Amino acid sequence: MKELKIAAIKDGTVIDHIPSERTFRVAKMLNIDEIEGVVSVASGLKSRKVGRKGIIKISNRELNEKEVNKISLLAPNASLNIVKNFEVVEKIRVALPDEIVGIGRCANPKCVTNNEKVKPRFKVIKGKEIMVRCHYCERVQGINDIFPE
């Protein structure tokens, strides 16, 4: 059986080892539909490490810290490859931050962040399943709660 390959990018960022079922959520969260230039998204690719994985290639763009933090919440084992002139010049393993600010939305409708101009702020609770605690209302919630589809 012939293996399909995704075209290489000259310069930009490759997000690899995304859980297959979360690939399109990561893409949506990064607003890839607003990115000018070439973007490749693939899901269900074979992986020796995790069985099935997703990959996103974004040409002519490096991700900022906020975007990397978003990725770490949905794909904590993902890696970022910074590509220059078709060569990987830097490989970064995403890491869960202790706190996230200005990302996501508290699931508590009565939380101050949903009723006033206050940036959401969460403490990340690391465990088998990643959870977050709202800084303001102290509600503990899952990643799917703060990033509804």
GROMACS .gro file of N, CA and C in nm:
model
  447
    1MET      N    1   0.084  -0.118   0.000
    1MET     CA    2   0.000   0.000   0.000
    1MET      C    3   0.089   0.124   0.000
    2LYS      N    4   0.056   0.217  -0.086
    2LYS     CA    5   0.135   0.338  -0.099
    2LYS      C    6   0.097   0.437   0.012
    3GLU      N    7   0.198   0.503   0.068
    3GLU     CA    8   0.177   0.599   0.175
    3GLU      C    9   0.162   0.738   0.117
    4LEU      N   10   0.060   0.811   0.163
    4LEU     CA   11   0.040   0.949   0.118
    4LEU      C   12   0.131   1.040   0.197
    5LYS      N   13   0.184   1.141   0.131
    5LYS     CA   14   0.272   1.237   0.196
    5LYS      C   15   0.213   1.376   0.181
    6ILE      N   16   0.239   1.459   0.280
    6ILE     CA   17   0.196   1.598   0.276
    6ILE      C   18   0.316   1.680   0.229
    7ALA      N   19   0.291   1.771   0.138
    7ALA     CA   20   0.400   1.851   0.081
    7ALA      C   21   0.478   1.925   0.189
    8ALA      N   22   0.608   1.934   0.170
    8ALA     CA   23   0.696   2.007   0.262
    8ALA      C   24   0.669   2.157   0.247
    9ILE      N   25   0.700   2.231   0.353
    9ILE     CA   26   0.691   2.376   0.346
    9ILE      C   27   0.832   2.434   0.350
   10LYS      N   28   0.851   2.545   0.281
   10LYS     CA   29   0.984   2.607   0.278
   10LYS      C   30   1.015   2.673   0.412
   11ASP      N   31   0.922   2.754   0.463
   11ASP     CA   32   0.938   2.824   0.590
   11ASP      C   33   0.805   2.819   0.663
   12GLY      N   34   0.812   2.806   0.795
   12GLY     CA   35   0.690   2.807   0.874
   12GLY      C   36   0.695   2.712   0.992
   13THR      N   37   0.579   2.663   1.032
   13THR     CA   38   0.566   2.580   1.151
   13THR      C   39   0.490   2.452   1.117
   14VAL      N   40   0.539   2.341   1.169
   14VAL     CA   41   0.470   2.213   1.156
   14VAL      C   42   0.432   2.168   1.297
   15ILE      N   43   0.304   2.144   1.318
   15ILE     CA   44   0.255   2.092   1.446
   15ILE      C   45   0.231   1.944   1.425
   16ASP      N   46   0.307   1.861   1.496
   16ASP     CA   47   0.303   1.717   1.476
   16ASP      C   48   0.258   1.647   1.604
   17HIS      N   49   0.217   1.524   1.590
   17HIS     CA   50   0.176   1.439   1.704
   17HIS      C   51   0.052   1.494   1.776
   18ILE      N   52  -0.040   1.548   1.699
   18ILE     CA   53  -0.169   1.591   1.754
   18ILE      C   54  -0.256   1.465   1.761
   19PRO      N   55  -0.327   1.443   1.873
   19PRO     CA   56  -0.419   1.330   1.873
   19PRO      C   57  -0.515   1.343   1.754
   20SER      N   58  -0.529   1.238   1.678
   20SER     CA   59  -0.606   1.242   1.554
   20SER      C   60  -0.743   1.305   1.571
   21GLU      N   61  -0.812   1.269   1.680
   21GLU     CA   62  -0.947   1.319   1.703
   21GLU      C   63  -0.952   1.466   1.741
   22ARG      N   64  -0.838   1.527   1.769
   22ARG     CA   65  -0.835   1.669   1.807
   22ARG      C   66  -0.772   1.759   1.700
   23THR      N   67  -0.731   1.702   1.590
   23THR     CA   68  -0.662   1.778   1.485
   23THR      C   69  -0.744   1.898   1.438
   24PHE      N   70  -0.869   1.875   1.407
   24PHE     CA   71  -0.949   1.985   1.352
   24PHE      C   72  -0.989   2.086   1.459
   25ARG      N   73  -0.996   2.044   1.585
   25ARG     CA   74  -1.020   2.141   1.694
   25ARG      C   75  -0.899   2.232   1.710
   26VAL      N   76  -0.779   2.176   1.700
   26VAL     CA   77  -0.657   2.258   1.707
   26VAL      C   78  -0.656   2.356   1.590
   27ALA      N   79  -0.689   2.307   1.471
   27ALA     CA   80  -0.691   2.393   1.352
   27ALA      C   81  -0.792   2.507   1.369
   28LYS      N   82  -0.909   2.473   1.419
   28LYS     CA   83  -1.013   2.575   1.441
   28LYS      C   84  -0.968   2.677   1.546
   29MET      N   85  -0.907   2.628   1.652
   29MET     CA   86  -0.863   2.714   1.761
   29MET      C   87  -0.755   2.812   1.713
   30LEU      N   88  -0.675   2.770   1.615
   30LEU     CA   89  -0.570   2.856   1.560
   30LEU      C   90  -0.623   2.948   1.449
   31ASN      N   91  -0.752   2.939   1.421
   31ASN     CA   92  -0.815   3.020   1.316
   31ASN      C   93  -0.742   3.006   1.183
   32ILE      N   94  -0.714   2.882   1.144
   32ILE     CA   95  -0.636   2.864   1.021
   32ILE      C   96  -0.710   2.911   0.897
   33ASP      N   97  -0.842   2.926   0.905
   33ASP     CA   98  -0.916   2.977   0.790
   33ASP      C   99  -0.884   3.124   0.762
   34GLU      N  100  -0.822   3.192   0.859
   34GLU     CA  101  -0.786   3.332   0.843
   34GLU      C  102  -0.639   3.351   0.803
   35ILE      N  103  -0.564   3.242   0.796
   35ILE     CA  104  -0.422   3.250   0.765
   35ILE      C  105  -0.403   3.262   0.614
   36GLU      N  106  -0.323   3.361   0.575
   36GLU     CA  107  -0.290   3.375   0.434
   36GLU      C  108  -0.174   3.283   0.405
   37GLY      N  109  -0.174   3.221   0.292
   37GLY     CA  110  -0.067   3.129   0.257
   37GLY      C  111  -0.114   2.985   0.266
   38VAL      N  112  -0.021   2.895   0.251
   38VAL     CA  113  -0.051   2.752   0.244
   38VAL      C  114  -0.063   2.693   0.384
   39VAL      N  115  -0.172   2.621   0.406
   39VAL     CA  116  -0.195   2.547   0.531
   39VAL      C  117  -0.237   2.406   0.492
   40SER      N  118  -0.170   2.306   0.549
   40SER     CA  119  -0.206   2.166   0.526
   40SER      C  120  -0.250   2.105   0.657
   41VAL      N  121  -0.363   2.034   0.654
   41VAL     CA  122  -0.415   1.967   0.773
   41VAL      C  123  -0.442   1.822   0.736
   42ALA      N  124  -0.388   1.730   0.815
   42ALA     CA  125  -0.413   1.588   0.791
   42ALA      C  126  -0.442   1.521   0.925
   43SER      N  127  -0.534   1.427   0.921
   43SER     CA  128  -0.573   1.354   1.040
   43SER      C  129  -0.580   1.206   1.007
   44GLY      N  130  -0.561   1.122   1.108
   44GLY     CA  131  -0.569   0.978   1.087
   44GLY      C  132  -0.443   0.917   1.028
   45LEU      N  133  -0.333   0.990   1.035
   45LEU     CA  134  -0.207   0.939   0.983
   45LEU      C  135  -0.150   0.833   1.077
   46LYS      N  136  -0.083   0.734   1.022
   46LYS     CA  137  -0.022   0.630   1.104
   46LYS      C  138   0.094   0.688   1.185
   47SER      N  139   0.102   0.643   1.310
   47SER     CA  140   0.210   0.686   1.398
   47SER      C  141   0.256   0.566   1.479
   48ARG      N  142   0.386   0.544   1.482
   48ARG     CA  143   0.440   0.434   1.563
   48ARG      C  144   0.419   0.459   1.711
   49LYS      N  145   0.421   0.587   1.752
   49LYS     CA  146   0.409   0.621   1.894
   49LYS      C  147   0.265   0.614   1.946
   50VAL      N  148   0.171   0.670   1.871
   50VAL     CA  149   0.035   0.685   1.923
   50VAL      C  150  -0.073   0.616   1.839
   51GLY      N  151  -0.037   0.541   1.740
   51GLY     CA  152  -0.134   0.474   1.655
   51GLY      C  153  -0.181   0.563   1.541
   52ARG      N  154  -0.260   0.664   1.573
   52ARG     CA  155  -0.309   0.761   1.474
   52ARG      C  156  -0.280   0.901   1.524
   53LYS      N  157  -0.243   0.989   1.432
   53LYS     CA  158  -0.209   1.127   1.470
   53LYS      C  159  -0.256   1.224   1.365
   54GLY      N  160  -0.249   1.351   1.401
   54GLY     CA  161  -0.278   1.458   1.307
   54GLY      C  162  -0.156   1.546   1.293
   55ILE      N  163  -0.154   1.622   1.186
   55ILE     CA  164  -0.043   1.714   1.160
   55ILE      C  165  -0.099   1.839   1.091
   56ILE      N  166  -0.044   1.954   1.127
   56ILE     CA  167  -0.082   2.081   1.065
   56ILE      C  168   0.045   2.151   1.022
   57LYS      N  169   0.051   2.192   0.895
   57LYS     CA  170   0.166   2.267   0.843
   57LYS      C  171   0.119   2.406   0.803
   58ILE      N  172   0.185   2.507   0.857
   58ILE     CA  173   0.149   2.646   0.831
   58ILE      C  174   0.270   2.715   0.770
   59SER      N  175   0.259   2.757   0.646
   59SER     CA  176   0.374   2.819   0.580
   59SER      C  177   0.388   2.966   0.620
   60ASN      N  178   0.512   3.010   0.624
   60ASN     CA  179   0.548   3.150   0.648
   60ASN      C  180   0.493   3.206   0.780
   61ARG      N  181   0.489   3.123   0.883
   61ARG     CA  182   0.437   3.171   1.011
   61ARG      C  183   0.492   3.090   1.127
   62GLU      N  184   0.531   3.162   1.234
   62GLU     CA  185   0.567   3.098   1.359
   62GLU      C  186   0.458   3.132   1.459
   63LEU      N  187   0.430   3.040   1.549
   63LEU     CA  188   0.322   3.059   1.645
   63LEU      C  189   0.369   3.142   1.764
   64ASN      N  190   0.276   3.217   1.822
   64ASN     CA  191   0.309   3.294   1.941
   64ASN      C  192   0.282   3.210   2.066
   65GLU      N  193   0.320   3.262   2.182
   65GLU     CA  194   0.309   3.188   2.308
   65GLU      C  195   0.164   3.150   2.339
   66LYS      N  196   0.072   3.240   2.312
   66LYS     CA  197  -0.069   3.212   2.338
   66LYS      C  198  -0.117   3.094   2.254
   67GLU      N  199  -0.079   3.091   2.128
   67GLU     CA  200  -0.118   2.982   2.039
   67GLU      C  201  -0.056   2.849   2.084
   68VAL      N  202   0.069   2.853   2.126
   68VAL     CA  203   0.137   2.731   2.174
   68VAL      C  204   0.068   2.680   2.301
   69ASN      N  205   0.027   2.771   2.390
   69ASN     CA  206  -0.044   2.730   2.511
   69ASN      C  207  -0.177   2.665   2.477
   70LYS      N  208  -0.247   2.717   2.378
   70LYS     CA  209  -0.373   2.655   2.335
   70LYS      C  210  -0.347   2.512   2.287
   71ILE      N  211  -0.244   2.496   2.206
   71ILE     CA  212  -0.211   2.363   2.154
   71ILE      C  213  -0.179   2.268   2.268
   72SER      N  214  -0.104   2.315   2.368
   72SER     CA  215  -0.063   2.228   2.478
   72SER      C  216  -0.183   2.175   2.556
   73LEU      N  217  -0.291   2.249   2.561
   73LEU     CA  218  -0.410   2.205   2.633
   73LEU      C  219  -0.484   2.094   2.557
   74LEU      N  220  -0.490   2.105   2.426
   74LEU     CA  221  -0.561   2.005   2.346
   74LEU      C  222  -0.471   1.891   2.301
   75ALA      N  223  -0.342   1.917   2.289
   75ALA     CA  224  -0.247   1.815   2.240
   75ALA      C  225  -0.118   1.824   2.321
   76PRO      N  226  -0.122   1.779   2.448
   76PRO     CA  227  -0.006   1.798   2.536
   76PRO      C  228   0.120   1.723   2.494
   77ASN      N  229   0.111   1.630   2.400
   77ASN     CA  230   0.229   1.559   2.353
   77ASN      C  231   0.271   1.602   2.213
   78ALA      N  232   0.216   1.712   2.167
   78ALA     CA  233   0.249   1.762   2.033
   78ALA      C  234   0.390   1.818   2.030
   79SER      N  235   0.444   1.826   1.909
   79SER     CA  236   0.573   1.891   1.891
   79SER      C  237   0.558   1.996   1.781
   80LEU      N  238   0.637   2.101   1.793
   80LEU     CA  239   0.639   2.207   1.693
   80LEU      C  240   0.774   2.204   1.625
   81ASN      N  241   0.773   2.204   1.495
   81ASN     CA  242   0.896   2.210   1.418
   81ASN      C  243   0.898   2.343   1.344
   82ILE      N  244   1.003   2.421   1.369
   82ILE     CA  245   1.021   2.549   1.300
   82ILE      C  246   1.106   2.519   1.177
   83VAL      N  247   1.053   2.555   1.061
   83VAL     CA  248   1.117   2.520   0.933
   83VAL      C  249   1.168   2.646   0.865
   84LYS      N  250   1.294   2.641   0.823
   84LYS     CA  251   1.356   2.749   0.745
   84LYS      C  252   1.425   2.684   0.625
   85ASN      N  253   1.391   2.732   0.507
   85ASN     CA  254   1.451   2.681   0.384
   85ASN      C  255   1.444   2.528   0.376
   86PHE      N  256   1.326   2.473   0.403
   86PHE     CA  257   1.295   2.329   0.397
   86PHE      C  258   1.366   2.245   0.504
   87GLU      N  259   1.435   2.307   0.599
   87GLU     CA  260   1.504   2.233   0.706
   87GLU      C  261   1.444   2.266   0.841
   88VAL      N  262   1.430   2.165   0.927
   88VAL     CA  263   1.385   2.188   1.064
   88VAL      C  264   1.501   2.250   1.140
   89VAL      N  265   1.484   2.374   1.184
   89VAL     CA  266   1.590   2.443   1.256
   89VAL      C  267   1.569   2.440   1.407
   90GLU      N  268   1.445   2.409   1.449
   90GLU     CA  269   1.417   2.400   1.592
   90GLU      C  270   1.298   2.308   1.612
   91LYS      N  271   1.311   2.220   1.710
   91LYS     CA  272   1.203   2.128   1.745
   91LYS      C  273   1.166   2.155   1.891
   92ILE      N  274   1.038   2.181   1.915
   92ILE     CA  275   0.991   2.218   2.048
   92ILE      C  276   0.881   2.122   2.090
   93ARG      N  277   0.894   2.066   2.209
   93ARG     CA  278   0.785   1.987   2.268
   93ARG      C  279   0.697   2.085   2.343
   94VAL      N  280   0.568   2.083   2.315
   94VAL     CA  281   0.481   2.173   2.389
   94VAL      C  282   0.477   2.130   2.535
   95ALA      N  283   0.458   2.224   2.622
   95ALA     CA  284   0.453   2.196   2.765
   95ALA      C  285   0.333   2.268   2.825
   96LEU      N  286   0.264   2.199   2.912
   96LEU     CA  287   0.150   2.262   2.979
   96LEU      C  288   0.199   2.373   3.070
   97PRO      N  289   0.145   2.493   3.056
   97PRO     CA  290   0.182   2.600   3.149
   97PRO      C  291   0.110   2.578   3.282
   98ASP      N  292   0.155   2.645   3.386
   98ASP     CA  293   0.088   2.637   3.516
   98ASP      C  294  -0.040   2.719   3.516
   99GLU      N  295  -0.042   2.823   3.432
   99GLU     CA  296  -0.156   2.912   3.426
   99GLU      C  297  -0.176   2.960   3.283
  100ILE      N  298  -0.300   2.979   3.244
  100ILE     CA  299  -0.329   3.036   3.113
  100ILE      C  300  -0.415   3.160   3.133
  101VAL      N  301  -0.385   3.262   3.055
  101VAL     CA  302  -0.456   3.389   3.066
  101VAL      C  303  -0.502   3.432   2.927
  102GLY      N  304  -0.627   3.472   2.918
  102GLY     CA  305  -0.681   3.522   2.792
  102GLY      C  306  -0.710   3.414   2.690
  103ILE      N  307  -0.718   3.290   2.735
  103ILE     CA  308  -0.745   3.177   2.646
  103ILE      C  309  -0.866   3.102   2.699
  104GLY      N  310  -0.957   3.066   2.611
  104GLY     CA  311  -1.073   2.989   2.651
  104GLY      C  312  -1.180   3.076   2.713
  105ARG      N  313  -1.280   3.008   2.768
  105ARG     CA  314  -1.393   3.078   2.828
  105ARG      C  315  -1.445   2.996   2.945
  106CYS      N  316  -1.463   3.059   3.058
  106CYS     CA  317  -1.514   2.989   3.175
  106CYS      C  318  -1.656   2.938   3.145
  107ALA      N  319  -1.681   2.814   3.183
  107ALA     CA  320  -1.811   2.752   3.158
  107ALA      C  321  -1.920   2.800   3.253
  108ASN      N  322  -1.880   2.873   3.358
  108ASN     CA  323  -1.977   2.924   3.455
  108ASN      C  324  -2.039   3.053   3.400
  109PRO      N  325  -2.166   3.050   3.363
  109PRO     CA  326  -2.227   3.170   3.305
  109PRO      C  327  -2.229   3.289   3.400
  110LYS      N  328  -2.219   3.265   3.530
  110LYS     CA  329  -2.220   3.373   3.628
  110LYS      C  330  -2.081   3.427   3.659
  111CYS      N  331  -1.977   3.366   3.601
  111CYS     CA  332  -1.840   3.411   3.625
  111CYS      C  333  -1.821   3.553   3.573
  112VAL      N  334  -1.744   3.631   3.645
  112VAL     CA  335  -1.717   3.770   3.608
  112VAL      C  336  -1.659   3.781   3.467
  113THR      N  337  -1.584   3.679   3.424
  113THR     CA  338  -1.523   3.683   3.291
  113THR      C  339  -1.626   3.678   3.179
  114ASN      N  340  -1.745   3.628   3.209
  114ASN     CA  341  -1.851   3.620   3.108
  114ASN      C  342  -1.946   3.739   3.114
  115ASN      N  343  -1.926   3.827   3.211
  115ASN     CA  344  -2.018   3.939   3.228
  115ASN      C  345  -1.951   4.076   3.230
  116GLU      N  346  -1.820   4.078   3.238
  116GLU     CA  347  -1.746   4.204   3.237
  116GLU      C  348  -1.623   4.188   3.149
  117LYS      N  349  -1.556   4.298   3.122
  117LYS     CA  350  -1.436   4.293   3.038
  117LYS      C  351  -1.316   4.250   3.122
  118VAL      N  352  -1.313   4.121   3.155
  118VAL     CA  353  -1.205   4.062   3.234
  118VAL      C  354  -1.153   3.942   3.155
  119LYS      N  355  -1.021   3.936   3.138
  119LYS     CA  356  -0.963   3.823   3.066
  119LYS      C  357  -0.977   3.696   3.148
  120PRO      N  358  -1.018   3.585   3.084
  120PRO     CA  359  -1.023   3.458   3.155
  120PRO      C  360  -0.884   3.421   3.206
  121ARG      N  361  -0.881   3.358   3.322
  121ARG     CA  362  -0.754   3.319   3.382
  121ARG      C  363  -0.777   3.186   3.454
  122PHE      N  364  -0.696   3.086   3.418
  122PHE     CA  365  -0.714   2.953   3.472
  122PHE      C  366  -0.583   2.897   3.525
  123LYS      N  367  -0.589   2.823   3.635
  123LYS     CA  368  -0.477   2.744   3.684
  123LYS      C  369  -0.492   2.607   3.621
  124VAL      N  370  -0.385   2.556   3.563
  124VAL     CA  371  -0.389   2.426   3.498
  124VAL      C  372  -0.364   2.317   3.602
  125ILE      N  373  -0.454   2.219   3.605
  125ILE     CA  374  -0.442   2.106   3.696
  125ILE      C  375  -0.400   1.986   3.612
  126LYS      N  376  -0.276   1.945   3.630
  126LYS     CA  377  -0.220   1.837   3.549
  126LYS      C  378  -0.249   1.703   3.613
  127GLY      N  379  -0.293   1.609   3.533
  127GLY     CA  380  -0.323   1.474   3.580
  127GLY      C  381  -0.355   1.388   3.461
  128LYS      N  382  -0.422   1.276   3.486
  128LYS     CA  383  -0.459   1.187   3.376
  128LYS      C  384  -0.539   1.264   3.272
  129GLU      N  385  -0.633   1.343   3.320
  129GLU     CA  386  -0.709   1.432   3.233
  129GLU      C  387  -0.676   1.574   3.274
  130ILE      N  388  -0.649   1.659   3.178
  130ILE     CA  389  -0.614   1.798   3.207
  130ILE      C  390  -0.741   1.874   3.246
  131MET      N  391  -0.734   1.941   3.359
  131MET     CA  392  -0.844   2.023   3.408
  131MET      C  393  -0.790   2.163   3.435
  132VAL      N  394  -0.879   2.259   3.447
  132VAL     CA  395  -0.840   2.395   3.481
  132VAL      C  396  -0.933   2.448   3.589
  133ARG      N  397  -0.879   2.539   3.672
  133ARG     CA  398  -0.960   2.604   3.776
  133ARG      C  399  -0.964   2.754   3.744
  134CYS      N  400  -1.083   2.808   3.734
  134CYS     CA  401  -1.099   2.950   3.707
  134CYS      C  402  -1.045   3.031   3.825
  135HIS      N  403  -0.966   3.130   3.796
  135HIS     CA  404  -0.907   3.216   3.897
  135HIS      C  405  -1.014   3.295   3.973
  136TYR      N  406  -1.124   3.329   3.906
  136TYR     CA  407  -1.224   3.417   3.963
  136TYR      C  408  -1.336   3.343   4.036
  137CYS      N  409  -1.396   3.243   3.972
  137CYS     CA  410  -1.508   3.173   4.037
  137CYS      C  411  -1.466   3.038   4.096
  138GLU      N  412  -1.343   2.997   4.069
  138GLU     CA  413  -1.283   2.873   4.120
  138GLU      C  414  -1.349   2.746   4.068
  139ARG      N  415  -1.426   2.756   3.963
  139ARG     CA  416  -1.490   2.638   3.904
  139ARG      C  417  -1.384   2.552   3.836
  140VAL      N  418  -1.384   2.423   3.866
  140VAL     CA  419  -1.294   2.328   3.801
  140VAL      C  420  -1.368   2.273   3.679
  141GLN      N  421  -1.300   2.275   3.565
  141GLN     CA  422  -1.363   2.232   3.441
  141GLN      C  423  -1.263   2.166   3.348
  142GLY      N  424  -1.314   2.091   3.255
  142GLY     CA  425  -1.231   2.023   3.158
  142GLY      C  426  -1.201   2.111   3.038
  143ILE      N  427  -1.108   2.066   2.956
  143ILE     CA  428  -1.068   2.142   2.837
  143ILE      C  429  -1.187   2.161   2.742
  144ASN      N  430  -1.271   2.060   2.728
  144ASN     CA  431  -1.388   2.073   2.640
  144ASN      C  432  -1.485   2.178   2.691
  145ASP      N  433  -1.484   2.205   2.822
  145ASP     CA  434  -1.572   2.307   2.878
  145ASP      C  435  -1.525   2.448   2.843
  146ILE      N  436  -1.394   2.471   2.845
  146ILE     CA  437  -1.345   2.607   2.817
  146ILE      C  438  -1.323   2.632   2.669
  147PHE      N  439  -1.319   2.524   2.590
  147PHE     CA  440  -1.310   2.535   2.444
  147PHE      C  441  -1.429   2.461   2.382
  148PRO      N  442  -1.550   2.514   2.396
  148PRO     CA  443  -1.665   2.443   2.339
  148PRO      C  444  -1.654   2.440   2.187
  149GLU      N  445  -1.707   2.334   2.129
  149GLU     CA  446  -1.698   2.319   1.982
  149GLU      C  447  -1.794   2.408   1.911
   0.00000   0.00000   0.00000
